[in-house]
mmCIF file of C-alpha atoms in Angstrom:
data_model
loop_
_atom_site.group_PDB
_atom_site.id
_atom_site.type_symbol
_atom_site.label_atom_id
_atom_site.label_comp_id
_atom_site.label_asym_id
_atom_site.label_seq_id
_atom_site.Cartn_x
_atom_site.Cartn_y
_atom_site.Cartn_z
ATOM 1 C CA MET A 1 0.078 -0.485 -0.069
ATOM 2 C CA ILE A 2 3.007 2.256 1.222
ATOM 3 C CA ARG A 3 6.487 2.059 -0.094
ATOM 4 C CA LEU A 4 9.249 4.514 0.587
ATOM 5 C CA SER A 5 12.355 3.623 -1.624
ATOM 6 C CA GLY A 6 15.537 5.159 -0.739
ATOM 7 C CA VAL A 7 13.582 8.135 0.462
ATOM 8 C CA SER A 8 16.014 11.089 2.309
ATOM 9 C CA ARG A 9 15.334 14.415 3.414
ATOM 10 C CA THR A 10 17.696 17.676 3.608
ATOM 11 C CA PHE A 11 17.172 20.691 4.780
ATOM 12 C CA THR A 12 19.031 24.076 4.047
ATOM 13 C CA GLY A 13 18.666 27.366 5.461
ATOM 14 C CA ARG A 14 21.168 29.708 6.563
ATOM 15 C CA HIS A 15 23.047 28.058 9.165
ATOM 16 C CA GLY A 16 23.339 25.400 7.244
ATOM 17 C CA THR A 17 22.711 22.182 5.622
ATOM 18 C CA LEU A 18 20.508 19.698 8.359
ATOM 19 C CA GLU A 19 19.879 15.525 7.136
ATOM 20 C CA ALA A 20 16.928 14.821 8.394
ATOM 21 C CA LEU A 21 16.553 10.926 7.009
ATOM 22 C CA ARG A 22 19.000 9.299 5.006
ATOM 23 C CA ASP A 23 17.706 6.532 2.793
ATOM 24 C CA ILE A 24 14.606 4.868 4.056
ATOM 25 C CA ASN A 25 13.217 1.575 2.481
ATOM 26 C CA LEU A 26 9.852 0.899 3.876
ATOM 27 C CA ASP A 27 7.091 -1.024 3.063
ATOM 28 C CA VAL A 28 3.391 -1.127 4.446
ATOM 29 C CA ALA A 29 0.658 -3.322 3.200
ATOM 30 C CA GLU A 30 -2.809 -2.627 3.342
ATOM 31 C CA GLY A 31 -4.743 -2.316 6.606
ATOM 32 C CA GLU A 32 -1.503 -2.387 8.288
ATOM 33 C CA PHE A 33 -0.294 -0.661 11.452
ATOM 34 C CA VAL A 34 2.688 0.763 11.924
ATOM 35 C CA ALA A 35 4.757 2.592 14.051
ATOM 36 C CA ILE A 36 7.534 4.516 13.891
ATOM 37 C CA LEU A 37 9.341 5.164 16.999
ATOM 38 C CA GLY A 38 13.267 7.055 18.242
ATOM 39 C CA ARG A 39 14.450 9.621 20.066
ATOM 40 C CA SER A 40 13.354 12.951 19.662
ATOM 41 C CA GLY A 41 14.640 14.548 16.847
ATOM 42 C CA CYS A 42 14.962 11.329 14.325
ATOM 43 C CA GLY A 43 12.865 12.721 11.574
ATOM 44 C CA LYS A 44 9.899 10.267 12.654
ATOM 45 C CA SER A 45 7.536 13.744 12.146
ATOM 46 C CA THR A 46 9.421 14.368 8.824
ATOM 47 C CA LEU A 47 8.486 10.857 7.980
ATOM 48 C CA LEU A 48 5.204 11.475 8.554
ATOM 49 C CA ARG A 49 4.869 14.484 6.314
ATOM 50 C CA LEU A 50 6.646 13.545 3.547
ATOM 51 C CA ILE A 51 4.169 10.409 3.406
ATOM 52 C CA ALA A 52 1.565 12.844 3.503
ATOM 53 C CA GLY A 53 3.180 14.851 0.844
ATOM 54 C CA LEU A 54 3.255 18.153 2.908
ATOM 55 C CA LEU A 55 6.845 17.823 2.241
ATOM 56 C CA PRO A 56 9.186 16.868 -1.026
ATOM 57 C CA VAL A 57 11.744 14.297 -0.664
ATOM 58 C CA SER A 58 14.868 14.900 -1.459
ATOM 59 C CA ALA A 59 15.926 11.590 -2.977
ATOM 60 C CA GLY A 60 13.940 8.282 -3.765
ATOM 61 C CA GLN A 61 10.474 7.535 -4.118
ATOM 62 C CA ILE A 62 7.479 7.663 -1.987
ATOM 63 C CA THR A 63 4.084 5.915 -3.841
ATOM 64 C CA VAL A 64 0.855 5.561 -2.052
ATOM 65 C CA ASP A 65 -0.990 2.302 -3.863
ATOM 66 C CA ASP A 66 1.281 2.374 -6.406
ATOM 67 C CA THR A 67 0.883 5.871 -6.778
ATOM 68 C CA PRO A 68 4.256 8.385 -6.817
ATOM 69 C CA VAL A 69 2.831 11.173 -3.652
ATOM 70 C CA THR A 70 3.317 14.957 -5.904
ATOM 71 C CA GLY A 71 1.241 16.403 -3.066
ATOM 72 C CA ALA A 72 -1.266 15.981 -0.287
ATOM 73 C CA ARG A 73 -4.468 13.486 -1.441
ATOM 74 C CA ARG A 74 -7.635 12.941 -0.391
ATOM 75 C CA ASP A 75 -7.649 8.941 -0.192
ATOM 76 C CA ILE A 76 -5.167 10.424 3.227
ATOM 77 C CA ALA A 77 -5.789 11.513 6.446
ATOM 78 C CA MET A 78 -3.114 13.098 9.076
ATOM 79 C CA LEU A 79 -3.423 13.540 12.902
ATOM 80 C CA PHE A 80 -1.568 15.703 14.173
ATOM 81 C CA GLN A 81 -0.166 16.337 18.174
ATOM 82 C CA ARG A 82 -2.618 19.272 18.845
ATOM 83 C CA PRO A 83 -6.515 18.461 17.272
ATOM 84 C CA ALA A 84 -6.061 21.954 16.005
ATOM 85 C CA LEU A 85 -9.834 22.484 16.172
ATOM 86 C CA LEU A 86 -11.742 26.081 14.145
ATOM 87 C CA PRO A 87 -12.913 27.969 17.574
ATOM 88 C CA TRP A 88 -15.550 29.374 16.042
ATOM 89 C CA ARG A 89 -17.429 26.031 14.481
ATOM 90 C CA SER A 90 -19.302 23.779 16.553
ATOM 91 C CA VAL A 91 -17.749 19.450 17.031
ATOM 92 C CA LEU A 92 -19.988 18.712 13.909
ATOM 93 C CA ASP A 93 -19.248 21.157 11.934
ATOM 94 C CA ASN A 94 -15.511 20.482 12.475
ATOM 95 C CA VAL A 95 -16.147 17.116 11.538
ATOM 96 C CA LEU A 96 -17.395 17.890 8.514
ATOM 97 C CA LEU A 97 -14.685 20.974 7.979
ATOM 98 C CA PRO A 98 -13.768 18.102 4.720
ATOM 99 C CA THR A 99 -16.264 17.538 3.800
ATOM 100 C CA GLU A 100 -16.632 21.553 2.123
ATOM 101 C CA ILE A 101 -13.002 20.840 1.732
ATOM 102 C CA PHE A 102 -12.862 18.863 -0.269
ATOM 103 C CA GLY A 103 -16.798 19.609 -2.029
ATOM 104 C CA TRP A 104 -18.232 16.205 -0.408
ATOM 105 C CA LYS A 105 -22.867 15.981 -0.258
ATOM 106 C CA ARG A 106 -22.721 17.778 2.710
ATOM 107 C CA LYS A 107 -26.020 16.354 3.909
ATOM 108 C CA GLU A 108 -24.981 12.822 3.482
ATOM 109 C CA GLN A 109 -21.787 13.467 5.456
ATOM 110 C CA ARG A 110 -23.855 14.896 8.471
ATOM 111 C CA VAL A 111 -24.984 11.455 8.908
ATOM 112 C CA ARG A 112 -21.739 9.520 9.050
ATOM 113 C CA ALA A 113 -20.708 12.556 11.195
ATOM 114 C CA ARG A 114 -22.948 11.903 13.666
ATOM 115 C CA GLN A 115 -21.753 8.108 14.134
ATOM 116 C CA LEU A 116 -18.655 8.466 14.198
ATOM 117 C CA LEU A 117 -19.435 10.868 17.112
ATOM 118 C CA GLU A 118 -21.251 8.796 18.447
ATOM 119 C CA MET A 119 -18.865 6.112 18.261
ATOM 120 C CA ALA A 120 -16.440 8.124 20.215
ATOM 121 C CA GLY A 121 -18.740 8.610 23.066
ATOM 122 C CA LEU A 122 -19.284 12.319 21.768
ATOM 123 C CA ALA A 123 -22.894 12.237 21.418
ATOM 124 C CA GLY A 124 -24.873 15.194 22.441
ATOM 125 C CA PHE A 125 -21.847 17.455 22.427
ATOM 126 C CA GLU A 126 -22.126 18.193 18.866
ATOM 127 C CA ASN A 127 -23.075 21.967 18.911
ATOM 128 C CA ARG A 128 -20.546 22.407 22.061
ATOM 129 C CA ARG A 129 -17.681 24.225 21.325
ATOM 130 C CA PRO A 130 -14.064 22.926 20.927
ATOM 131 C CA HIS A 131 -12.872 25.616 24.323
ATOM 132 C CA GLU A 132 -16.117 23.790 26.298
ATOM 133 C CA LEU A 133 -14.097 20.206 25.879
ATOM 134 C CA SER A 134 -11.514 18.587 27.640
ATOM 135 C CA GLY A 135 -8.257 18.146 25.502
ATOM 136 C CA GLY A 136 -9.135 14.537 25.158
ATOM 137 C CA MET A 137 -12.400 15.148 23.827
ATOM 138 C CA GLN A 138 -11.247 17.752 21.714
ATOM 139 C CA GLN A 139 -8.549 14.686 20.506
ATOM 140 C CA ARG A 140 -11.662 12.868 19.755
ATOM 141 C CA VAL A 141 -13.182 15.308 17.535
ATOM 142 C CA SER A 142 -10.163 15.663 15.603
ATOM 143 C CA LEU A 143 -10.194 11.380 15.192
ATOM 144 C CA CYS A 144 -13.732 12.072 13.998
ATOM 145 C CA ARG A 145 -12.899 14.382 11.427
ATOM 146 C CA SER A 146 -10.255 12.345 9.853
ATOM 147 C CA LEU A 147 -11.923 9.352 9.125
ATOM 148 C CA ILE A 148 -15.173 11.075 7.716
ATOM 149 C CA GLY A 149 -14.164 10.887 4.246
ATOM 150 C CA ASN A 150 -13.354 6.854 5.348
ATOM 151 C CA PRO A 151 -9.352 7.238 4.605
ATOM 152 C CA ARG A 152 -7.703 4.027 3.055
ATOM 153 C CA VAL A 153 -4.273 5.655 4.728
ATOM 154 C CA MET A 154 -4.463 7.664 8.348
ATOM 155 C CA LEU A 155 -0.965 8.977 9.767
ATOM 156 C CA MET A 156 -1.095 10.131 13.175
ATOM 157 C CA ASP A 157 1.873 12.410 14.575
ATOM 158 C CA GLU A 158 1.848 12.248 18.061
ATOM 159 C CA PRO A 159 -2.312 12.389 18.134
ATOM 160 C CA PHE A 160 -2.189 11.778 22.000
ATOM 161 C CA SER A 161 1.675 12.974 23.664
ATOM 162 C CA ALA A 162 -0.525 16.160 25.140
ATOM 163 C CA LEU A 163 -2.949 14.115 26.971
ATOM 164 C CA ASP A 164 -3.088 12.627 30.781
ATOM 165 C CA ALA A 165 -2.227 8.943 30.614
ATOM 166 C CA LEU A 166 -5.417 7.601 31.282
ATOM 167 C CA THR A 167 -7.191 9.376 28.596
ATOM 168 C CA ARG A 168 -3.903 8.293 26.280
ATOM 169 C CA SER A 169 -4.436 4.848 27.274
ATOM 170 C CA GLU A 170 -8.153 5.763 26.672
ATOM 171 C CA LEU A 171 -7.864 6.331 23.186
ATOM 172 C CA ALA A 172 -5.097 4.166 22.364
ATOM 173 C CA GLY A 173 -7.282 1.219 23.303
ATOM 174 C CA GLU A 174 -10.920 3.679 20.924
ATOM 175 C CA LEU A 175 -8.270 3.569 18.282
ATOM 176 C CA GLN A 176 -7.264 -0.195 18.250
ATOM 177 C CA ARG A 177 -10.962 -0.382 17.826
ATOM 178 C CA ILE A 178 -11.731 1.655 15.260
ATOM 179 C CA HIS A 179 -8.707 0.039 13.574
ATOM 180 C CA MET A 180 -10.298 -2.853 13.729
ATOM 181 C CA ASP A 181 -13.556 -1.985 12.556
ATOM 182 C CA ASN A 182 -12.186 0.014 9.495
ATOM 183 C CA GLY A 183 -9.214 -1.872 8.591
ATOM 184 C CA ALA A 184 -7.652 1.655 7.329
ATOM 185 C CA THR A 185 -3.870 1.613 6.509
ATOM 186 C CA VAL A 186 -2.373 3.383 9.511
ATOM 187 C CA VAL A 187 1.242 4.823 9.985
ATOM 188 C CA PHE A 188 1.816 6.134 13.735
ATOM 189 C CA VAL A 189 4.742 8.732 14.651
ATOM 190 C CA THR A 190 5.140 8.068 19.003
ATOM 191 C CA HIS A 191 7.955 8.025 21.179
ATOM 192 C CA SER A 192 5.860 5.835 23.361
ATOM 193 C CA ILE A 193 7.342 2.657 23.091
ATOM 194 C CA ASP A 194 3.922 1.113 25.664
ATOM 195 C CA GLU A 195 1.512 3.140 22.874
ATOM 196 C CA ALA A 196 3.723 1.721 19.934
ATOM 197 C CA VAL A 197 3.490 -2.166 21.656
ATOM 198 C CA LEU A 198 -0.484 -1.474 22.400
ATOM 199 C CA LEU A 199 -1.328 -0.499 18.773
ATOM 200 C CA ALA A 200 1.273 -1.721 15.673
ATOM 201 C CA ASP A 201 1.808 -4.876 14.315
ATOM 202 C CA ARG A 202 5.550 -3.831 13.324
ATOM 203 C CA VAL A 203 7.807 -1.060 14.955
ATOM 204 C CA VAL A 204 10.071 0.406 13.028
ATOM 205 C CA VAL A 205 12.374 1.744 15.441
ATOM 206 C CA LEU A 206 14.551 5.007 13.805
ATOM 207 C CA SER A 207 18.199 5.853 14.250
ATOM 208 C CA PRO A 208 19.288 9.486 15.277
ATOM 209 C CA ARG A 209 19.799 12.178 13.169
ATOM 210 C CA PRO A 210 20.068 11.709 10.259
ATOM 211 C CA GLY A 211 16.834 9.345 10.641
ATOM 212 C CA ARG A 212 17.475 5.699 9.706
ATOM 213 C CA ILE A 213 16.060 2.259 9.974
ATOM 214 C CA ARG A 214 17.600 0.894 13.005
ATOM 215 C CA GLU A 215 15.456 -2.409 13.766
ATOM 216 C CA MET A 216 11.956 -3.509 12.773
ATOM 217 C CA ARG A 217 9.810 -5.215 15.110
ATOM 218 C CA SER A 218 7.066 -7.909 14.346
ATOM 219 C CA ILE A 219 3.897 -7.570 17.376
ATOM 220 C CA ASP A 220 2.636 -11.181 17.995
ATOM 221 C CA ILE A 221 0.562 -10.269 20.438
ATOM 222 C CA PRO A 222 -3.803 -10.627 19.490
ATOM 223 C CA ARG A 223 -5.578 -7.509 20.345
ATOM 224 C CA PRO A 224 -7.219 -5.729 22.212
ATOM 225 C CA ARG A 225 -3.856 -4.883 24.263
ATOM 226 C CA THR A 226 -4.164 -3.226 27.271
ATOM 227 C CA LEU A 227 -1.531 -2.769 29.892
ATOM 228 C CA GLY A 228 -3.461 -3.594 32.783
ATOM 229 C CA ARG A 229 -4.084 -7.239 33.948
ATOM 230 C CA ASN A 230 -4.700 -9.991 30.583
ATOM 231 C CA ASP A 231 -3.498 -12.772 29.216
ATOM 232 C CA HIS A 232 -1.223 -11.720 27.256
ATOM 233 C CA LEU A 233 0.249 -8.485 29.797
ATOM 234 C CA ALA A 234 3.928 -10.822 29.600
ATOM 235 C CA GLN A 235 3.913 -10.436 26.308
ATOM 236 C CA VAL A 236 3.409 -6.714 26.226
ATOM 237 C CA ALA A 237 5.928 -6.213 28.852
ATOM 238 C CA GLN A 238 8.579 -7.962 27.227
ATOM 239 C CA VAL A 239 8.256 -6.622 23.985
ATOM 240 C CA SER A 240 7.958 -3.184 26.077
ATOM 241 C CA ALA A 241 11.885 -3.920 28.049
ATOM 242 C CA ASP A 242 12.899 -5.815 23.905
ATOM 243 C CA LEU A 243 12.774 -2.187 22.853
ATOM 244 C CA HIS A 244 13.121 0.257 25.741
ATOM 245 C CA GLU A 245 16.848 -1.709 25.569
ATOM 246 C CA LEU A 246 17.111 -1.497 21.757
ATOM 247 C CA LEU A 247 16.408 2.957 22.293
ATOM 248 C CA MET A 248 19.385 2.909 25.412
ATOM 249 C CA THR A 249 21.926 1.770 23.027
ATOM 250 C CA LYS A 250 23.772 3.562 21.570
ATOM 251 C CA GLU A 251 24.722 2.586 17.604
ATOM 252 C CA SER A 252 28.050 3.610 17.344
ATOM 253 C CA PRO A 253 28.914 7.192 15.771
ATOM 254 C CA ASP A 254 27.889 7.910 11.522
ATOM 255 C CA PRO A 255 31.064 8.933 9.872
ATOM 256 C CA VAL A 256 29.031 10.957 7.363
ATOM 257 C CA ALA A 257 26.918 12.500 10.013
ATOM 258 C CA THR A 258 29.862 13.667 12.633
ATOM 259 C CA ALA A 259 32.102 14.715 9.535
#
C-alpha cells in the first residue's frame, strides 16, 4: 500500500544543511498498523509529512497504492499532535470541515459525522464549541474529522502526546477498536514505547539524526491489548522491555553525520 524507496530528506537554510532522513526503505501493507518509534529529533514527523505529500523528498520515491506521492491526497488523512479545531465552529461542523474542502455532499456526510461522534462517545456534544471540551474530547473530535472521508491511509503524528496518561490509554484502546473495524492502513509516529506495543502490528525504530531504519520488530500479540492485567500481559511487558533496551543502546557514530 505504502512504499518508500531510498527516501532521504535534507533541509537547507541560512545556518547550513541538516540531513533529517537517509535512505529509508519501507513497505507498509494494506490494513497494517505501523508505529514509527525513536528519540526526539530523529525525523519521525518529517517522515510522516513526506508520506502525506506535505514535504517533497530530497531523494528516492514514495508511492501509495502504486501512485507516486507528489502532494496531498484525498484518500490520506493526517492527525496531528494538537486537535487544530476551529474555535468558532461547533463539534459537528468541525467534523464536517473536510466535506467543504473537498466538495462532498454535506447532507450525506452529516449522517456519517453523527455516527462517528456517537462511536467516539461524543453523542450529545454536536453543538458544543471546542473550548467547552476537555483535551481528550477535542482529540476525539479531530479523530472523527480524519475518519469522515473513510480514508485508506491514516497518518498520525503523536496524536495523544499532550494528554494525561489515563486519557492516552483510553484513546489508544479506542484507536485499536476503530482500526479493527475500518481496516485502514495506519502509520503512527510516537516516542512512547507502550503506545507502539499496544497499537502496532510492526514497530519501526529510527536511529538518531540522520534518521535511518535501525530495526523493525513485529508485534505478534493478539488484540485488544492493554497494559493492565490480561492473558497477554507478559508478552506486552517483554516486547516493551526489548524496545526500551534497544533505544537505550547507543549506535556507533555515523562517520558521514559527524564529519
